[in-house]
Short mmCIF file of C-alpha atoms in Angstrom, two decimals:
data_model
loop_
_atom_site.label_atom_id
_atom_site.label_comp_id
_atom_site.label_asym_id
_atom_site.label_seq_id
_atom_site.Cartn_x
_atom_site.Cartn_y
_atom_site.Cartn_z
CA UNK A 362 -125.09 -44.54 -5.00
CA UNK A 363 -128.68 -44.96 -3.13
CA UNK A 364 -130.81 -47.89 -3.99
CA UNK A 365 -133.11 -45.00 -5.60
CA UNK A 366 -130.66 -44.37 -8.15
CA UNK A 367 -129.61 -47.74 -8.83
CA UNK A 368 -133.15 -48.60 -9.20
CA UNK A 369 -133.62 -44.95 -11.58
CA UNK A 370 -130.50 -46.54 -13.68
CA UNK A 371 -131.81 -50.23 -13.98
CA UNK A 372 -135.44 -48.50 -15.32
CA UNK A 373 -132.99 -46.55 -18.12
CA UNK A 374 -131.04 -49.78 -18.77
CA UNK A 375 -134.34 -51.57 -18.83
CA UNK A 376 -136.04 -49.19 -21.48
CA UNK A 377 -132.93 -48.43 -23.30
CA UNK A 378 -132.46 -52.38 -23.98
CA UNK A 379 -136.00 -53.60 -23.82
CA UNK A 380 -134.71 -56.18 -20.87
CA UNK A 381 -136.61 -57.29 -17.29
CA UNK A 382 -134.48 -56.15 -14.77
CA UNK A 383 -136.91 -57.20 -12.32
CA UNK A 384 -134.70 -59.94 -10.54
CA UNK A 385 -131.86 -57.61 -10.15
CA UNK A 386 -133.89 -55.40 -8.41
CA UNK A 387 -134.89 -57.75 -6.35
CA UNK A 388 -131.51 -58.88 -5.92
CA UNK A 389 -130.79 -55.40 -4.90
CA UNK A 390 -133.82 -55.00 -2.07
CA UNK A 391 -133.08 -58.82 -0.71
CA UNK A 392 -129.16 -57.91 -0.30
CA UNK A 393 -127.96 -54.43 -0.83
CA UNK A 394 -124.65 -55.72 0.42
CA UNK A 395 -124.09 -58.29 -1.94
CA UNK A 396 -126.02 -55.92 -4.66
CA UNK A 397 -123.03 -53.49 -4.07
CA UNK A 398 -120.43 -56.07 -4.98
CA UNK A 399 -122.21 -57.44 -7.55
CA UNK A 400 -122.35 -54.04 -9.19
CA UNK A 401 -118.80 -53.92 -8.15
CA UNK A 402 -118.32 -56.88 -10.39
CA UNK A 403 -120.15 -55.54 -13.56
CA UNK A 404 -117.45 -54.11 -15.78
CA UNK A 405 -115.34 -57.35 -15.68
CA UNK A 406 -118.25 -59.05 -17.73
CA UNK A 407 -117.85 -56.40 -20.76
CA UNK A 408 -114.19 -55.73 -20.45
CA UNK A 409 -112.38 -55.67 -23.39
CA UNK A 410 -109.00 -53.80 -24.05
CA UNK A 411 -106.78 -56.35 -26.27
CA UNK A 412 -109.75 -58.71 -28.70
CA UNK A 413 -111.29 -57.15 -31.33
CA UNK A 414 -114.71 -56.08 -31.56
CA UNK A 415 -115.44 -59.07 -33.43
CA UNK A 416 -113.70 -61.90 -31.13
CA UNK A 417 -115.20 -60.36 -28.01
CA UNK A 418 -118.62 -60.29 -29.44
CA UNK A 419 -118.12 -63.86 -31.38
CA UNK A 420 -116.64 -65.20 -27.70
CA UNK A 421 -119.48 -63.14 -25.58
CA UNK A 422 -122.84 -64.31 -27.88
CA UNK A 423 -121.14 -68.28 -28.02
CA UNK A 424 -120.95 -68.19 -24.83
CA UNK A 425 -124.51 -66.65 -23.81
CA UNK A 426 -126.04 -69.64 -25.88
CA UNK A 427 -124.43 -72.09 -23.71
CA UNK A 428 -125.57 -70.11 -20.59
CA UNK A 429 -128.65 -68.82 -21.88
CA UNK A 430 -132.38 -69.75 -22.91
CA UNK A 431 -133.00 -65.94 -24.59
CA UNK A 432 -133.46 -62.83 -22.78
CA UNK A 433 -130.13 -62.64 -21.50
CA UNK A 434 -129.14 -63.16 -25.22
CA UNK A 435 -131.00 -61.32 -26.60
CA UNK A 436 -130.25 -58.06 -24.38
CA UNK A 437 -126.41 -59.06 -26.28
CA UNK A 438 -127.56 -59.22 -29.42
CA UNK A 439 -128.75 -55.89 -29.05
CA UNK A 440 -125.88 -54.45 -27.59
CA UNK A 441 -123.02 -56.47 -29.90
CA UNK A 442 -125.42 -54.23 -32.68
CA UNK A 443 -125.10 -51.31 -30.51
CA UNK A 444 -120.98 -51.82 -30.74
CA UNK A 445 -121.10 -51.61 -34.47
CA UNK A 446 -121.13 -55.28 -35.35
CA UNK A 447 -122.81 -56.13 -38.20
CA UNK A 448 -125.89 -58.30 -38.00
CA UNK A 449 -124.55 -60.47 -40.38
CA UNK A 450 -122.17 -61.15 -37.98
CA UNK A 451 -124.56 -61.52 -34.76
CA UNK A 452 -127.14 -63.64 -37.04
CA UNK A 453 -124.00 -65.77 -37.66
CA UNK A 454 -123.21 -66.19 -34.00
CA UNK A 455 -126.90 -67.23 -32.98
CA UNK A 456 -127.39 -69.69 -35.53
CA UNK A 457 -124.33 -71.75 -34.55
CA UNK A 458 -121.41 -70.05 -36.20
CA UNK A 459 -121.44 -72.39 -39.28
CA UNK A 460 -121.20 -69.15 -41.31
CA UNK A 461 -118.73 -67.17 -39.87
CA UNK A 462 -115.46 -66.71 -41.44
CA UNK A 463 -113.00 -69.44 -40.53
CA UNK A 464 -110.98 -67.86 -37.59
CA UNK A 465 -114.08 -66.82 -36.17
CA UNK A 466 -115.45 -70.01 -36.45
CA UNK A 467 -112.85 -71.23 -34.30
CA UNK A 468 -113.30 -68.56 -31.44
CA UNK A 469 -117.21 -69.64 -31.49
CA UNK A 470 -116.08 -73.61 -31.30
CA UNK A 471 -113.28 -72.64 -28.84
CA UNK A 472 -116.17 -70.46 -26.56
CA UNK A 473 -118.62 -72.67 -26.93
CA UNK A 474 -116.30 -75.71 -25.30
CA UNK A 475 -115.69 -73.08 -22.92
CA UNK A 476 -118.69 -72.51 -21.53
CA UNK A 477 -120.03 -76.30 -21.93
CA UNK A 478 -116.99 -77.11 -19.56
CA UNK A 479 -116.16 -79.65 -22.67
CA UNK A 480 -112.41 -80.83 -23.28
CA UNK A 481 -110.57 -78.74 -25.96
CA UNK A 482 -109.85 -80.23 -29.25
CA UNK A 483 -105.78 -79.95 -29.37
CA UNK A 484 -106.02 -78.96 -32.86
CA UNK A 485 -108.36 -76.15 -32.48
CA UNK A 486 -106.66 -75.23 -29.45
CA UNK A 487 -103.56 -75.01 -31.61
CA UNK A 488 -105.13 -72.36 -33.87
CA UNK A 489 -106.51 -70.37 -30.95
CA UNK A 490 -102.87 -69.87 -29.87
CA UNK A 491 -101.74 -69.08 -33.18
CA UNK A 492 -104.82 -66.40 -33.67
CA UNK A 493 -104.65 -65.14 -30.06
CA UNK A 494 -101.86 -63.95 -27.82
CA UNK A 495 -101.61 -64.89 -23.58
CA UNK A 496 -103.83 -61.27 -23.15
CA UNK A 497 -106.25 -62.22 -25.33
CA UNK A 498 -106.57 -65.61 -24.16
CA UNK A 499 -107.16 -64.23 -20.98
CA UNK A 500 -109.78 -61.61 -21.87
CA UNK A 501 -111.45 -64.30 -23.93
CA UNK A 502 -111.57 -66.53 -20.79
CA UNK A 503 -113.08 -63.25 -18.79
CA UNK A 504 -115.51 -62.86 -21.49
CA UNK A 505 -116.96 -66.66 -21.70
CA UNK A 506 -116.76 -67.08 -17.57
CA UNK A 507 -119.03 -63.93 -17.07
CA UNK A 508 -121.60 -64.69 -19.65
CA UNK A 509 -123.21 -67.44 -17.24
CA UNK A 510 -123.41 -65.07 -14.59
CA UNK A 511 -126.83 -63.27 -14.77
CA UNK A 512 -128.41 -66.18 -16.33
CA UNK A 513 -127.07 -68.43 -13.22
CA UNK A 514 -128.54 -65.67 -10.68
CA UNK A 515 -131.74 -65.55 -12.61
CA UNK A 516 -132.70 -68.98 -12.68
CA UNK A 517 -131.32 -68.94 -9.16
CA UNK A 518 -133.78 -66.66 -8.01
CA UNK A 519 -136.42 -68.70 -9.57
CA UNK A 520 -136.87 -66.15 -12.55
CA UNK A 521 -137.37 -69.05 -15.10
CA UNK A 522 -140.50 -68.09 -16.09
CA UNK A 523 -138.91 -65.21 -17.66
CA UNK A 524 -135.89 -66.46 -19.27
CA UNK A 525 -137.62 -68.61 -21.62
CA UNK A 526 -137.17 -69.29 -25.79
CA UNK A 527 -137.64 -66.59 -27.64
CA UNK A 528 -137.20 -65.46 -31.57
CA UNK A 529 -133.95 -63.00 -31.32
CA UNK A 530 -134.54 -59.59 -32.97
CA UNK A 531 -131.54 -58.55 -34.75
CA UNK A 532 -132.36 -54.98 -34.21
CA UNK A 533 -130.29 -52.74 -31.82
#
C-alpha cells in the first residue's frame, strides 16, 4: 500500500470515528519502515476469536483507562458500540465497573491489575480460571497488553496536548 493510501484510509478511519490520527501520520512520514510494521501489528490489538463480545470489550475499555487519558478511549467506546454492546454495558466499564454483573466485574478487576502491572489477588485470580479457559486467558492478555500501545506512542511523540480528559460520548 502507498503512503497515499494509508494516509486516504487514516482520513476514513478518522471521520468514520471522529479520532486525530494526526500522530500516526506523522508516525508514518518520520518512519515508513517502522509505519509498515506497525500496521503489520494492528490486528493483534482487536483480535478476538475465543472471549465473548462482552469479555473482550469489558478487558479492552479496563484496560484503555489504565493506559489512557480519553481520546484513545473514547475512539473504543465508540467502536465496543459499533460491535453491538450495549451502552449500558460500556457506561458500566468507564465508570469503574462497580455495576457490571459479577463475572464481569471480575474481568474489569482482573484487566485493570493487568494493565496497572499490580499483583493479582489469588482469589480473583481463582475465578478468572474458573470463568476463562488457557485461550481465553491468552486472548485476554493480547487484549489488555495492546491497549497501551497507541496511547504509549502518542504521548511518545509528544501528542499530549491532544490526549487530554474528556466527557466520553456513549454514542457510536
Amino acid at each position: 500500500m502507498t503512503e497515499q493510501q494509508q494516509l486516504q484510509e487514516m482520513d476514513a478511519f478518522s471521520k468514520k470515528y471522529r479520532y486525530d490520527m494526526e500522530y500516526l501520520k506523522e508516525f508514518l512520514r518520520s518512519s515508513p519502515e517502522g509505519f509498515e510494521k506497525f500496521a503489520q501489528f494492528q490486528p493483534l490489538s482487536m483480535h478476538r476469536e475465543f472471549l465473548s463480545l462482552e469479555v473482550f470489550w469489558v478487558s479492552k475499555l479496563a484496560a484503555m483507562q489504565v493506559a489512557d487519558c480519553g481520546a484513545c478511549l473514547q475512539l473504543n467506546v465508540r467502536m465496543a458500540l459499533e460491535a453491538d454492546v450495549s451502552a449500558q454495558l460500556v457506561k458500566a466499564c468507564i465508570q469503574g465497573g462497580s455495576n457490571l454483573p459479577e463475572h464481569l466485574k471480575d474481568i474489569f478487576d482482573f484487566a485493570t491489575a493487568l494493565a496497572s502491572y499490580k499483583n493479582i489477588d489469588p482469589q480473583l485470580d481463582q475465578r478468572i480460571s474458573e470463568q476463562l479457559d488457557k485461550k481465553q486467558r491468552i486472548e485476554l492478555g493480547v487484549s489488555v497488553a495492546t491497549a497501551s500501545v497507541y496511547p504509549t506512542i502518542k504521548r511518545a511523540m509528544g501528542h499530549t496536548q491532544s490526549c487530554s480528559l474528556i466527557e466520553i460520548e456513549f454514542e457510536a
